[in-house]
mmCIF file of C-alpha atoms in Angstrom:
data_model
loop_
_atom_site.group_PDB
_atom_site.id
_atom_site.type_symbol
_atom_site.label_atom_id
_atom_site.label_comp_id
_atom_site.label_asym_id
_atom_site.label_seq_id
_atom_site.Cartn_x
_atom_site.Cartn_y
_atom_site.Cartn_z
ATOM 1 C CA ARG S 1 0.000 0.000 0.000
ATOM 2 C CA TRP S 2 1.109 3.571 -0.651
ATOM 3 C CA THR S 3 1.842 6.038 2.121
ATOM 4 C CA THR S 4 -0.021 9.313 2.620
ATOM 5 C CA VAL S 5 2.481 10.955 0.237
ATOM 6 C CA PRO S 6 1.085 10.324 -3.270
ATOM 7 C CA LEU S 7 3.080 8.674 -6.015
ATOM 8 C CA ARG S 8 2.863 11.049 -8.987
ATOM 9 C CA ILE S 9 2.790 9.216 -12.329
ATOM 10 C CA LEU S 10 2.728 11.090 -15.634
ATOM 11 C CA HIS S 11 1.270 9.297 -18.657
ATOM 12 C CA ILE S 12 2.372 10.541 -22.101
ATOM 13 C CA SER S 13 1.173 9.021 -25.373
ATOM 14 C CA ASP S 14 1.218 9.498 -29.140
ATOM 15 C CA LEU S 15 3.874 12.175 -29.550
ATOM 16 C CA HIS S 16 3.828 11.683 -33.347
ATOM 17 C CA PHE S 17 6.887 13.853 -33.792
ATOM 18 C CA GLU S 18 7.292 15.455 -37.211
ATOM 19 C CA GLY S 19 9.502 18.408 -36.296
ATOM 20 C CA ASP S 20 10.229 20.798 -33.468
ATOM 21 C CA SER S 21 7.345 23.162 -32.749
ATOM 22 C CA PRO S 22 5.926 25.237 -29.867
ATOM 23 C CA ARG S 23 3.799 22.218 -28.950
ATOM 24 C CA GLU S 24 6.789 20.005 -28.186
ATOM 25 C CA ARG S 25 8.537 22.758 -26.229
ATOM 26 C CA ALA S 26 5.385 23.538 -24.226
ATOM 27 C CA VAL S 27 4.933 19.884 -23.291
ATOM 28 C CA LEU S 28 8.496 19.628 -21.971
ATOM 29 C CA ALA S 29 7.975 22.758 -19.877
ATOM 30 C CA GLN S 30 4.761 21.337 -18.453
ATOM 31 C CA VAL S 31 6.385 17.985 -17.676
ATOM 32 C CA LYS S 32 9.097 19.798 -15.754
ATOM 33 C CA ALA S 33 6.528 21.897 -13.866
ATOM 34 C CA LEU S 34 4.482 18.826 -12.872
ATOM 35 C CA ARG S 35 7.533 17.154 -11.291
ATOM 36 C CA PRO S 36 6.310 13.551 -11.617
ATOM 37 C CA ASP S 37 7.966 10.741 -9.698
ATOM 38 C CA LEU S 38 7.539 8.374 -12.652
ATOM 39 C CA ILE S 39 6.908 8.890 -16.374
ATOM 40 C CA LEU S 40 5.135 6.269 -18.512
ATOM 41 C CA LEU S 41 5.060 6.389 -22.324
ATOM 42 C CA THR S 42 2.591 4.400 -24.418
ATOM 43 C CA GLY S 43 3.938 4.640 -27.930
ATOM 44 C CA ASP S 44 3.798 6.283 -31.371
ATOM 45 C CA TYR S 45 6.842 8.530 -31.049
ATOM 46 C CA LEU S 46 7.112 9.434 -34.749
ATOM 47 C CA ASN S 47 4.439 10.498 -37.173
ATOM 48 C CA ILE S 48 3.689 7.960 -39.876
ATOM 49 C CA SER S 49 4.688 10.665 -42.382
ATOM 50 C CA SER S 50 8.118 11.043 -40.778
ATOM 51 C CA VAL S 51 9.027 7.477 -39.806
ATOM 52 C CA TYR S 52 11.895 7.321 -42.315
ATOM 53 C CA ASP S 53 12.960 10.973 -41.993
ATOM 54 C CA ALA S 54 16.365 11.166 -40.287
ATOM 55 C CA THR S 55 15.771 14.713 -39.050
ATOM 56 C CA ALA S 56 12.487 13.722 -37.414
ATOM 57 C CA GLN S 57 14.116 10.658 -35.877
ATOM 58 C CA SER S 58 16.881 12.724 -34.308
ATOM 59 C CA GLY S 59 14.345 15.325 -33.178
ATOM 60 C CA ALA S 60 12.186 12.708 -31.464
ATOM 61 C CA ARG S 61 15.285 11.290 -29.811
ATOM 62 C CA ALA S 62 16.329 14.732 -28.559
ATOM 63 C CA TRP S 63 12.824 15.328 -27.186
ATOM 64 C CA LEU S 64 12.698 11.994 -25.384
ATOM 65 C CA ALA S 65 16.169 12.579 -23.948
ATOM 66 C CA GLN S 66 14.808 15.537 -21.976
ATOM 67 C CA LEU S 67 12.332 13.423 -20.011
ATOM 68 C CA SER S 68 13.425 12.474 -16.519
ATOM 69 C CA ALA S 69 11.860 11.453 -13.222
ATOM 70 C CA PRO S 70 13.291 10.203 -9.906
ATOM 71 C CA LEU S 71 11.825 6.702 -10.349
ATOM 72 C CA GLY S 72 12.572 6.558 -14.057
ATOM 73 C CA VAL S 73 10.968 6.767 -17.475
ATOM 74 C CA TYR S 74 9.351 3.601 -18.863
ATOM 75 C CA ALA S 75 8.042 3.044 -22.378
ATOM 76 C CA VAL S 76 6.410 0.654 -24.797
ATOM 77 C CA THR S 77 6.263 0.945 -28.553
ATOM 78 C CA GLY S 78 3.127 1.898 -30.445
ATOM 79 C CA SER S 79 1.557 0.771 -33.693
ATOM 80 C CA ALA S 80 3.848 -1.388 -35.817
ATOM 81 C CA PRO S 81 3.637 0.882 -38.920
ATOM 82 C CA VAL S 82 4.534 3.942 -36.799
ATOM 83 C CA ASP S 83 7.112 2.643 -34.323
ATOM 84 C CA VAL S 84 8.926 0.543 -36.917
ATOM 85 C CA ALA S 85 11.037 -2.270 -35.487
ATOM 86 C CA GLY S 86 14.157 -1.253 -37.394
ATOM 87 C CA ILE S 87 13.945 2.414 -36.392
ATOM 88 C CA VAL S 88 12.667 2.734 -32.831
ATOM 89 C CA PRO S 89 15.715 0.957 -31.327
ATOM 90 C CA GLU S 90 17.921 3.650 -32.870
ATOM 91 C CA VAL S 91 15.695 6.392 -31.456
ATOM 92 C CA PHE S 92 15.869 4.871 -27.957
ATOM 93 C CA ALA S 93 19.514 3.739 -28.063
ATOM 94 C CA GLY S 94 21.514 5.071 -25.118
ATOM 95 C CA LEU S 95 18.628 7.061 -23.634
ATOM 96 C CA PRO S 96 17.812 6.665 -19.918
ATOM 97 C CA ILE S 97 14.439 5.131 -20.772
ATOM 98 C CA HIS S 98 13.422 1.632 -19.721
ATOM 99 C CA TRP S 99 11.892 0.017 -22.798
ATOM 100 C CA LEU S 100 9.478 -2.699 -21.647
ATOM 101 C CA ARG S 101 9.395 -5.309 -24.398
ATOM 102 C CA ASP S 102 6.977 -7.971 -23.119
ATOM 103 C CA ALA S 103 8.464 -7.502 -19.678
ATOM 104 C CA ALA S 104 7.645 -6.553 -16.102
ATOM 105 C CA SER S 105 9.643 -4.300 -13.823
ATOM 106 C CA PRO S 106 9.205 -3.496 -10.112
ATOM 107 C CA VAL S 107 9.244 0.115 -8.959
ATOM 108 C CA LYS S 108 9.855 0.763 -5.265
ATOM 109 C CA TRP S 109 8.300 3.756 -3.545
ATOM 110 C CA ASN S 110 8.444 4.474 0.208
ATOM 111 C CA GLY S 111 8.799 0.808 1.088
ATOM 112 C CA CYS S 112 6.092 -0.339 -1.346
ATOM 113 C CA THR S 113 6.478 -2.121 -4.682
ATOM 114 C CA LEU S 114 4.481 -1.361 -7.825
ATOM 115 C CA TRP S 115 4.816 -3.632 -10.852
ATOM 116 C CA LEU S 116 4.936 -2.128 -14.330
ATOM 117 C CA MET S 117 4.128 -4.365 -17.284
ATOM 118 C CA GLY S 118 4.837 -3.494 -20.889
ATOM 119 C CA VAL S 119 3.552 -5.427 -23.896
ATOM 120 C CA THR S 120 4.704 -4.725 -27.431
ATOM 121 C CA CYS S 121 1.858 -3.817 -29.780
ATOM 122 C CA THR S 122 1.984 -5.954 -32.925
ATOM 123 C CA VAL S 123 -0.442 -6.734 -35.723
ATOM 124 C CA GLY S 124 -1.505 -9.883 -33.879
ATOM 125 C CA SER S 125 -3.856 -9.423 -30.922
ATOM 126 C CA GLU S 126 -3.621 -13.129 -30.049
ATOM 127 C CA ARG S 127 0.168 -12.863 -29.811
ATOM 128 C CA ASP S 128 -0.111 -9.762 -27.644
ATOM 129 C CA ALA S 129 -2.697 -11.351 -25.352
ATOM 130 C CA ALA S 130 -0.438 -14.391 -24.893
ATOM 131 C CA ALA S 131 2.509 -12.103 -24.164
ATOM 132 C CA LEU S 132 0.432 -10.262 -21.562
ATOM 133 C CA ALA S 133 -0.506 -13.502 -19.813
ATOM 134 C CA LYS S 134 3.140 -14.593 -19.722
ATOM 135 C CA VAL S 135 4.332 -11.267 -18.302
ATOM 136 C CA HIS S 136 1.550 -11.200 -15.713
ATOM 137 C CA ALA S 137 2.520 -14.673 -14.506
ATOM 138 C CA GLU S 138 5.894 -13.274 -13.399
ATOM 139 C CA ILE S 139 4.310 -10.877 -10.899
ATOM 140 C CA PRO S 140 3.643 -11.802 -7.238
ATOM 141 C CA ASP S 141 0.001 -12.437 -6.392
ATOM 142 C CA GLY S 142 -1.777 -9.388 -5.022
ATOM 143 C CA ALA S 143 0.879 -6.910 -6.107
ATOM 144 C CA PRO S 144 -0.382 -3.556 -7.483
ATOM 145 C CA THR S 145 -0.004 -3.528 -11.273
ATOM 146 C CA ILE S 146 0.055 -1.076 -14.162
ATOM 147 C CA LEU S 147 -0.028 -2.212 -17.793
ATOM 148 C CA LEU S 148 1.410 -0.144 -20.633
ATOM 149 C CA TYR S 149 0.019 -1.187 -24.016
ATOM 150 C CA HIS S 150 -0.506 1.131 -26.937
ATOM 151 C CA THR S 151 -4.167 0.384 -27.724
ATOM 152 C CA PRO S 152 -7.197 -0.365 -25.517
ATOM 153 C CA ASP S 153 -7.794 -3.585 -27.458
ATOM 154 C CA LEU S 154 -6.630 -5.967 -24.688
ATOM 155 C CA MET S 155 -9.217 -4.737 -22.189
ATOM 156 C CA PRO S 156 -11.142 -8.064 -21.850
ATOM 157 C CA GLN S 157 -7.934 -9.987 -21.110
ATOM 158 C CA VAL S 158 -6.705 -7.285 -18.732
ATOM 159 C CA VAL S 159 -9.966 -7.387 -16.756
ATOM 160 C CA ASP S 160 -9.782 -11.186 -16.542
ATOM 161 C CA LEU S 161 -6.267 -10.908 -15.081
ATOM 162 C CA GLY S 162 -7.353 -8.309 -12.523
ATOM 163 C CA ILE S 163 -4.730 -5.742 -13.516
ATOM 164 C CA ASP S 164 -5.280 -2.528 -11.559
ATOM 165 C CA LEU S 165 -4.453 0.227 -14.052
ATOM 166 C CA TYR S 166 -4.228 -0.038 -17.850
ATOM 167 C CA LEU S 167 -2.720 2.923 -19.710
ATOM 168 C CA ALA S 168 -3.154 3.216 -23.480
ATOM 169 C CA GLY S 169 -3.383 5.738 -26.294
ATOM 170 C CA HIS S 170 -3.750 5.186 -30.035
ATOM 171 C CA THR S 171 -7.283 6.544 -30.516
ATOM 172 C CA HIS S 172 -6.381 10.242 -30.082
ATOM 173 C CA GLY S 173 -9.791 10.446 -28.433
ATOM 174 C CA GLY S 174 -11.065 10.390 -32.002
ATOM 175 C CA GLN S 175 -9.024 13.521 -32.856
ATOM 176 C CA LEU S 176 -12.024 14.790 -34.830
ATOM 177 C CA CYS S 177 -15.210 14.572 -32.766
ATOM 178 C CA LEU S 178 -18.792 15.733 -33.037
ATOM 179 C CA PRO S 179 -20.834 17.266 -30.215
ATOM 180 C CA PHE S 180 -22.954 14.691 -28.336
ATOM 181 C CA TYR S 181 -21.441 11.882 -30.437
ATOM 182 C CA GLY S 182 -17.710 11.958 -29.864
ATOM 183 C CA ALA S 183 -15.110 10.186 -31.966
ATOM 184 C CA LEU S 184 -15.731 9.719 -35.662
ATOM 185 C CA PHE S 185 -12.940 7.138 -35.884
ATOM 186 C CA THR S 186 -10.741 5.400 -33.300
ATOM 187 C CA SER S 187 -8.593 2.708 -35.032
ATOM 188 C CA SER S 188 -9.620 0.367 -32.198
ATOM 189 C CA GLN S 189 -11.156 -3.047 -32.740
ATOM 190 C CA TRP S 190 -13.745 -2.021 -30.133
ATOM 191 C CA GLY S 191 -14.824 1.054 -32.082
ATOM 192 C CA LYS S 192 -16.160 3.772 -29.798
ATOM 193 C CA LYS S 193 -16.356 1.620 -26.659
ATOM 194 C CA TYR S 194 -12.968 2.816 -25.408
ATOM 195 C CA GLU S 195 -12.564 5.914 -27.540
ATOM 196 C CA GLY S 196 -10.909 7.962 -24.807
ATOM 197 C CA GLY S 197 -10.740 8.760 -21.130
ATOM 198 C CA ARG S 198 -11.409 6.626 -18.094
ATOM 199 C CA THR S 199 -13.346 3.344 -17.936
ATOM 200 C CA GLN S 200 -13.820 1.033 -14.963
ATOM 201 C CA GLU S 201 -14.485 -2.672 -15.488
ATOM 202 C CA GLY S 202 -14.151 -5.045 -12.567
ATOM 203 C CA GLN S 203 -10.926 -4.306 -10.724
ATOM 204 C CA THR S 204 -9.379 -2.611 -13.767
ATOM 205 C CA THR S 205 -9.215 1.107 -14.457
ATOM 206 C CA LEU S 206 -8.482 1.843 -18.125
ATOM 207 C CA TYR S 207 -7.369 5.270 -19.289
ATOM 208 C CA VAL S 208 -7.078 5.939 -23.019
ATOM 209 C CA SER S 209 -5.095 9.109 -23.634
ATOM 210 C CA ARG S 210 -5.956 11.513 -26.438
ATOM 211 C CA GLY S 211 -2.181 11.871 -26.824
ATOM 212 C CA LEU S 212 -0.178 14.843 -28.029
ATOM 213 C CA GLY S 213 0.191 14.610 -31.786
ATOM 214 C CA MET S 214 -1.910 14.018 -34.864
ATOM 215 C CA GLU S 215 -2.228 11.512 -37.674
ATOM 216 C CA GLY S 216 0.003 11.933 -40.698
ATOM 217 C CA LEU S 217 -0.060 11.274 -44.425
ATOM 218 C CA GLY S 218 -3.310 12.638 -45.887
ATOM 219 C CA ALA S 219 -5.080 13.092 -42.537
ATOM 220 C CA PRO S 220 -5.713 16.700 -41.456
ATOM 221 C CA ARG S 221 -3.332 18.172 -38.879
ATOM 222 C CA ALA S 222 -6.257 19.241 -36.754
ATOM 223 C CA ARG S 223 -8.187 18.338 -33.635
ATOM 224 C CA LEU S 224 -11.851 19.041 -32.977
ATOM 225 C CA LEU S 225 -13.331 18.540 -29.488
ATOM 226 C CA ALA S 226 -10.404 16.236 -28.661
ATOM 227 C CA PRO S 227 -7.565 18.434 -27.377
ATOM 228 C CA PRO S 228 -4.158 16.882 -26.673
ATOM 229 C CA GLU S 229 -3.518 15.855 -23.098
ATOM 230 C CA LEU S 230 -1.045 14.776 -20.444
ATOM 231 C CA ILE S 231 -2.443 12.694 -17.585
ATOM 232 C CA LEU S 232 -1.057 12.939 -14.050
ATOM 233 C CA TRP S 233 -2.031 10.169 -11.662
ATOM 234 C CA GLU S 234 -1.619 10.365 -7.896
ATOM 235 C CA LEU S 235 -1.657 6.970 -6.197
ATOM 236 C CA ARG S 236 -2.370 6.905 -2.478
ATOM 237 C CA ASN S 237 -3.207 4.364 0.185
ATOM 238 C CA ALA S 238 -6.895 3.508 -0.236
ATOM 239 C CA SER S 239 -7.495 4.297 3.446
ATOM 240 C CA ASP S 240 -6.312 7.869 2.812
ATOM 241 C CA ALA S 241 -8.522 8.477 -0.240
#
């Protein structure tokens, strides 16, 4: 259990870096001002338009290099066409970021232990679900758990496993939304069910971030009723809530 001092966790998703802009600089300033104890990244670091652009790759690397927190920075990769297997390792190489590739890692805080799980997002949901089950089996029974996985698509399996907090992105909250309807498109196999924000099912809290960036290629560089976001979590002892 956590002490009365909250553990401050910052969730960042879907940077979709194309080039340096006021947006990227403003986010770094806000991250510094929030002073999180732990930073968690849930993928899509480059824009699909700039995946193979060396300048964008180095820019994303420089941006990521400026993230720091006392308990570390942990990350998973995003969509396979965006966080390309042959490119993302070069972006991350040598950075003080713990890349969770189908792995679990304990984080100690004031005498307590939180387990972070990271599952690589591939084109095969069955593979990813099997990887999740294998990673979860490594964690002590009853330990508090957080899953990092790029999309909300593993929610049924996560609920079955009783994972406490599931952090995802991918949908951009729809990016382009209509009043009273919400997302026009989510790229999730569940459609609008987990289009963005917080959902509680069983023991599991899911949060789907709207992320920071925007889709590339022919998609408009615009957001409507789905502003970019950073999410700061404060975990406390349940008896102090």
